[in-house]
Amino acid sequence: MPGEILSGGLAALLNEKVINEAFEIARSDRAGILQTVNFGAARVPFEGYKLSWLDMRVDAASSATTGVVTNVATSVPVVDGTKFRPGMTLSPAGSDEVMLVTAVAGNNLTVTRGFGSTTALALTSGQVMVIDSVGRGENSLAQNDGIFQPNAVENFFQTMDTAVEFSRRALATMQFGNTNELTFQLSERIKQLVNQMDRALVRGRKATATVGSDLVSYTGGLRFYLDQAGAIKTDNAAAVLSLDHINNINAEIVTRGGTANTIAVGIKQARKLSALVSANYSSQRLADWSADAGSVLTLPSDLPLVGNVNRIVIDTNLGDGELVIYDASKISVIPMASGNAEASGNWRTTDATQPGQDGQRARILGDFGMEVRQSQTHMARLFNIG
């Protein structure tokens, strides 16, 4: 029959250019957090299914004490002694005292109290010690101070797929130019892929499992990295969301040397956040908001009292009681090179028609990993919100 899609023709029609263009449209229209992040260049795994990067970050120049220190004690225990070295001057937060570091042993600092004619005061446990300056002698040798810390981080690639299928009767009536059945089916499957990728970005756990006789790898998403030691993860103790709660986690990001430009919430907290914003913006300012199909709201300038945040994302993959604040420039979806479409590095299609099948099927698939950079300094999660 003229115009009929013959064996193998379905996969040929759904080429990587068509799939990737359709995916980008669906991503912009339907996704929440996925819409705000980057798609990186295809990368070759360094070991089978593994994706790696270096977190080249400049840490905040401070660390907190881990015990009470009297005003005459010269030994100060801190959370991370690697940030300090002899010759540094420190100021305890909330105090005018300046100390001189004379020696570092593990996480214990030996200091000169009341340096520079300041007055020594007692320190509380958890008090932040801020590095004021670093003094170096003439012709001194280079030393690491721990403020700049390149750390190796890894994630896994995960295969994501769906299928487009037509029965023999559908094929027998499908004509080019007078039917959108293929377009409709493609659109529906691409929406599934968008939702699948967004769920992986938000809820994915970096892990492997043996399914049958196959090793299956799963990519870790935002929740996974914000569950790791050192990440900013705050229990809101069932309290109702307030601007102060958001400010507190944003302040912790800033204290660690990071920045954030986006807040993401589920539907329940979106209503509360909308009320908070409405209470702090004039009606004229609210009219300046721009919105997409419903998942991303962009503020005309900074959210009142919340740093430099200028986007609110509504993502149904987030729970009713959580809020995530992040720097979108630090998050990327990375296609696996070689395994995906050669031209784009994103999606590929294969003829998945089974022998003897009364119809045709094409499989759309790709291998992707989530690159979440600087997760301990540029993002945070607030959970257990009432």
XYZ file of C-alpha atoms in Angstrom:
386
model
C 0.000 0.000 0.000
C 1.422 3.450 -0.913
C 2.724 5.335 2.157
C 2.715 2.293 4.407
C 5.546 2.095 6.913
C 7.423 -1.039 5.949
C 9.554 -3.216 8.216
C 12.300 -1.157 9.809
C 10.796 2.075 8.505
C 9.321 3.083 11.853
C 12.726 3.174 13.562
C 14.155 5.099 10.581
C 11.424 7.738 10.837
C 12.083 8.190 14.553
C 15.670 9.305 14.048
C 17.762 11.004 16.725
C 17.052 14.513 15.376
C 13.285 14.036 15.581
C 13.476 12.457 19.047
C 15.781 15.063 20.548
C 13.771 17.985 19.181
C 10.537 16.471 20.512
C 12.163 15.806 23.886
C 13.349 19.408 24.239
C 9.844 20.715 23.528
C 8.304 18.392 26.110
C 11.024 19.228 28.635
C 10.287 22.938 28.353
C 6.526 22.479 28.578
C 6.121 19.776 31.210
C 9.129 19.308 33.465
C 9.908 21.076 36.718
C 13.507 20.901 37.915
C 14.560 19.224 34.652
C 13.651 22.398 32.747
C 16.045 24.513 34.810
C 19.219 22.422 34.520
C 21.768 21.996 31.739
C 22.253 19.242 29.199
C 25.986 18.608 29.003
C 28.129 17.228 26.205
C 28.277 13.453 25.792
C 30.960 11.853 27.932
C 32.733 8.520 27.809
C 32.314 6.555 31.079
C 35.603 6.101 32.917
C 34.668 2.567 33.928
C 31.756 0.814 32.243
C 28.770 2.766 33.550
C 30.532 5.333 35.765
C 30.428 9.126 35.339
C 32.972 11.236 37.223
C 33.926 14.866 37.745
C 36.006 17.074 40.032
C 34.268 19.450 42.386
C 36.646 22.372 42.003
C 35.224 24.499 44.764
C 36.443 27.292 46.958
C 35.165 26.543 50.435
C 34.036 29.186 52.883
C 37.016 30.242 54.980
C 35.689 29.071 58.329
C 35.045 26.091 60.591
C 33.100 25.715 63.833
C 34.460 24.785 67.255
C 33.582 21.360 68.653
C 33.797 22.239 72.336
C 33.749 25.042 74.893
C 37.007 27.040 75.114
C 37.837 29.353 78.014
C 39.278 32.822 77.492
C 42.771 31.651 78.513
C 42.881 28.297 76.687
C 45.265 28.156 73.730
C 43.957 24.918 72.155
C 40.850 25.255 69.969
C 39.138 22.104 68.590
C 37.383 22.611 65.232
C 35.296 20.526 62.850
C 37.853 20.625 60.018
C 41.462 21.411 60.833
C 42.585 20.978 57.204
C 41.445 24.531 56.429
C 43.987 26.058 58.805
C 47.757 26.513 58.914
C 50.237 28.467 61.036
C 50.292 32.176 60.284
C 46.537 32.573 59.851
C 44.556 35.015 61.963
C 41.052 34.048 63.075
C 38.010 35.813 64.471
C 35.307 33.963 66.421
C 31.859 34.896 65.087
C 30.193 37.451 67.379
C 33.480 38.452 69.000
C 36.041 41.202 68.422
C 38.901 38.929 69.479
C 41.559 37.985 66.934
C 43.679 34.833 67.316
C 46.930 33.823 65.655
C 47.317 30.175 64.640
C 50.755 28.906 65.665
C 50.303 25.158 65.060
C 47.771 22.677 63.657
C 47.485 19.043 64.771
C 44.574 17.229 63.154
C 41.444 19.157 64.131
C 43.110 21.026 67.009
C 44.510 24.515 66.599
C 47.152 26.025 68.844
C 46.565 29.774 68.974
C 47.782 32.989 70.527
C 44.803 34.560 72.273
C 43.961 38.260 72.085
C 46.288 38.810 69.127
C 46.850 42.376 67.933
C 45.845 43.955 71.266
C 42.337 42.441 71.187
C 40.559 40.990 74.231
C 40.283 37.217 74.624
C 36.775 35.912 75.275
C 35.396 32.446 76.011
C 34.129 30.390 73.026
C 31.003 28.269 72.879
C 30.732 24.880 71.179
C 29.715 25.349 67.557
C 31.020 28.921 67.352
C 32.303 29.692 63.843
C 35.995 30.533 63.498
C 36.485 32.796 60.473
C 39.852 33.029 58.725
C 40.641 36.753 58.523
C 44.000 36.698 56.784
C 46.981 34.512 55.963
C 50.396 35.855 56.852
C 53.439 34.422 55.038
C 57.118 35.073 55.598
C 59.414 36.379 52.891
C 60.736 33.639 50.580
C 58.339 31.130 52.149
C 57.387 27.815 50.553
C 53.972 27.023 49.053
C 51.492 25.294 51.373
C 47.979 23.960 50.996
C 45.502 25.528 53.357
C 42.455 23.377 52.619
C 40.234 26.263 51.544
C 40.446 25.222 47.909
C 39.576 21.542 47.731
C 39.227 19.640 44.444
C 37.252 16.508 45.304
C 36.564 13.564 43.004
C 32.840 12.740 42.752
C 31.085 10.051 40.722
C 27.642 8.975 39.596
C 26.346 6.190 37.364
C 24.826 6.226 33.900
C 21.311 4.811 33.647
C 19.502 3.480 30.575
C 16.113 5.142 30.013
C 13.737 3.919 27.328
C 10.233 3.662 25.919
C 8.668 2.174 22.778
C 6.392 3.269 19.921
C 4.234 0.465 18.537
C 1.672 0.107 15.752
C -0.564 -2.825 14.975
C -0.905 -4.222 11.450
C -4.292 -2.528 11.003
C -2.893 0.842 12.118
C -0.080 0.458 9.623
C -2.516 -0.496 6.871
C -4.424 2.789 7.259
C -1.570 5.171 7.992
C -0.687 7.538 5.136
C 1.997 10.194 5.067
C 0.582 13.709 4.974
C -2.942 12.908 6.151
C -2.497 11.394 9.595
C -0.795 12.472 12.789
C -0.952 9.088 14.449
C 2.818 8.648 14.450
C 3.302 12.202 15.729
C 0.740 11.640 18.475
C 2.304 8.360 19.573
C 5.766 9.914 19.578
C 4.532 12.884 21.616
C 3.034 10.609 24.270
C 6.183 8.498 24.567
C 8.437 11.549 24.763
C 6.323 12.868 27.648
C 6.957 9.565 29.422
C 10.705 9.959 28.868
C 10.634 13.533 30.198
C 8.814 12.429 33.344
C 11.152 9.459 33.762
C 14.230 11.664 33.507
C 12.817 14.306 35.855
C 12.045 11.623 38.467
C 15.603 10.325 38.163
C 16.972 13.860 38.552
C 14.955 14.429 41.737
C 14.566 10.993 43.325
C 17.239 8.788 41.723
C 19.601 6.790 43.943
C 23.111 5.966 42.793
C 23.159 2.167 42.952
C 23.537 -1.059 41.015
C 21.432 -4.208 41.104
C 21.450 -7.603 39.430
C 18.156 -8.092 37.602
C 17.987 -11.595 36.205
C 21.494 -12.084 34.886
C 22.065 -8.410 34.044
C 23.833 -5.710 36.042
C 21.601 -2.618 36.084
C 22.977 0.802 37.105
C 20.891 3.700 38.430
C 21.864 7.367 38.446
C 21.716 9.421 41.635
C 19.635 12.595 41.737
C 19.338 15.657 43.970
C 17.949 13.803 46.986
C 20.799 11.315 46.846
C 23.514 13.979 46.921
C 21.690 16.020 49.556
C 21.571 12.901 51.736
C 25.368 12.566 51.760
C 27.533 13.542 54.724
C 28.285 17.259 54.733
C 25.283 18.299 52.627
C 22.855 20.916 53.920
C 19.787 18.933 54.957
C 17.545 20.548 57.555
C 14.606 19.055 59.471
C 11.864 21.690 59.749
C 10.294 19.778 62.680
C 6.794 19.871 61.115
C 6.706 23.685 61.304
C 4.776 25.628 58.650
C 7.019 27.059 55.929
C 8.181 30.630 56.494
C 10.614 32.989 54.801
C 12.871 32.635 57.836
C 13.153 28.882 57.219
C 14.173 29.487 53.604
C 16.533 32.271 54.659
C 18.256 30.024 57.177
C 19.217 27.336 54.650
C 20.144 29.984 52.087
C 22.333 31.652 54.712
C 24.082 28.325 55.307
C 24.748 28.053 51.555
C 26.249 31.562 51.544
C 28.299 30.814 54.666
C 29.849 27.854 52.867
C 30.791 30.044 49.905
C 27.912 28.994 47.632
C 25.021 30.676 45.841
C 21.524 29.557 44.845
C 19.111 30.876 42.222
C 16.158 28.454 42.277
C 13.652 27.129 44.812
C 11.794 23.906 43.996
C 8.703 22.642 45.825
C 5.822 20.242 45.321
C 2.236 21.385 44.875
C 1.385 21.663 48.580
C 4.321 23.878 49.499
C 3.909 25.823 46.232
C 0.620 27.146 47.597
C 2.290 28.228 50.820
C 5.237 29.774 49.005
C 2.857 31.630 46.685
C 1.152 33.136 49.723
C 4.510 34.173 51.194
C 5.566 35.840 47.958
C 2.193 37.558 47.527
C 2.509 38.978 51.024
C 5.904 40.482 50.204
C 5.331 41.757 46.665
C 3.132 44.567 45.481
C 0.438 43.728 42.929
C 2.419 45.561 40.251
C 5.503 43.464 40.942
C 3.494 40.247 40.863
C 2.180 41.200 37.429
C 5.780 41.146 36.182
C 6.119 37.412 36.775
C 6.562 35.191 33.769
C 5.380 31.581 33.710
C 5.591 28.589 31.405
C 2.940 25.859 31.120
C 2.681 25.760 34.886
C 5.853 24.308 36.361
C 8.244 27.272 36.523
C 7.618 30.795 37.776
C 10.306 33.420 37.194
C 10.471 36.462 39.448
C 11.443 39.820 37.921
C 14.163 40.243 40.549
C 15.233 38.765 43.866
C 12.673 36.958 46.019
C 12.114 39.209 49.043
C 14.517 38.412 51.866
C 15.826 35.246 50.185
C 19.185 36.126 48.661
C 19.492 36.023 44.897
C 16.794 33.428 44.206
C 14.796 34.393 41.112
C 12.946 31.207 40.137
C 10.320 29.058 41.774
C 9.895 25.575 40.326
C 6.873 23.377 40.968
C 7.816 19.729 40.609
C 5.403 16.935 41.496
C 8.332 14.581 42.109
C 9.081 16.520 45.295
C 7.184 15.488 48.409
C 4.510 17.533 50.170
C 6.859 18.352 53.027
C 10.094 19.312 51.292
C 11.784 22.257 49.601
C 15.036 22.265 47.630
C 17.074 25.381 46.948
C 19.909 25.128 44.419
C 22.161 26.762 41.858
C 20.865 25.405 38.538
C 24.200 26.018 36.806
C 25.788 23.292 38.955
C 23.460 20.515 37.731
C 23.702 18.826 34.326
C 22.251 15.800 32.579
C 25.134 14.022 30.826
C 24.536 11.630 27.893
C 26.883 8.685 27.617
C 29.065 8.972 24.541
C 29.152 6.183 21.925
C 26.236 4.334 23.480
C 23.734 6.969 22.378
C 22.917 8.560 19.022
C 26.112 9.381 17.177
C 24.970 12.764 15.854
C 23.613 14.234 19.082
C 24.797 12.049 21.929
C 21.283 11.984 23.408
C 18.706 9.476 22.143
C 18.760 6.655 19.623
C 16.104 4.366 18.145
C 16.214 0.699 17.226
C 13.811 -1.606 15.395
C 12.273 -3.629 18.255
C 9.772 -5.598 16.151
C 9.685 -9.219 17.316
C 9.791 -12.139 14.852
C 6.231 -12.934 13.863
C 4.787 -9.803 15.486
C 1.560 -8.594 13.851
C 2.736 -4.976 13.722
C 5.869 -2.936 14.301
C 7.689 -1.496 17.284
C 10.550 0.994 17.642
C 12.499 1.446 20.871
C 13.682 4.917 21.966
C 16.508 4.781 24.486
C 19.510 6.585 25.878
C 22.070 6.361 28.682
C 22.265 9.372 30.998
C 23.926 10.356 34.260
C 23.178 13.282 36.591
C 26.150 15.534 37.327
C 25.454 17.344 40.607
C 28.422 19.616 41.280
C 29.248 21.303 44.593
C 26.289 19.686 46.328
C 27.611 20.667 49.775
C 27.927 24.377 49.021
C 25.414 25.367 46.316
C 22.227 23.534 47.303
C 20.182 22.473 50.312
C 17.076 20.516 51.265
C 14.466 21.472 53.856
C 12.271 18.514 54.839
C 9.493 17.647 57.293
C 7.671 20.910 56.538
C 4.238 21.121 58.165
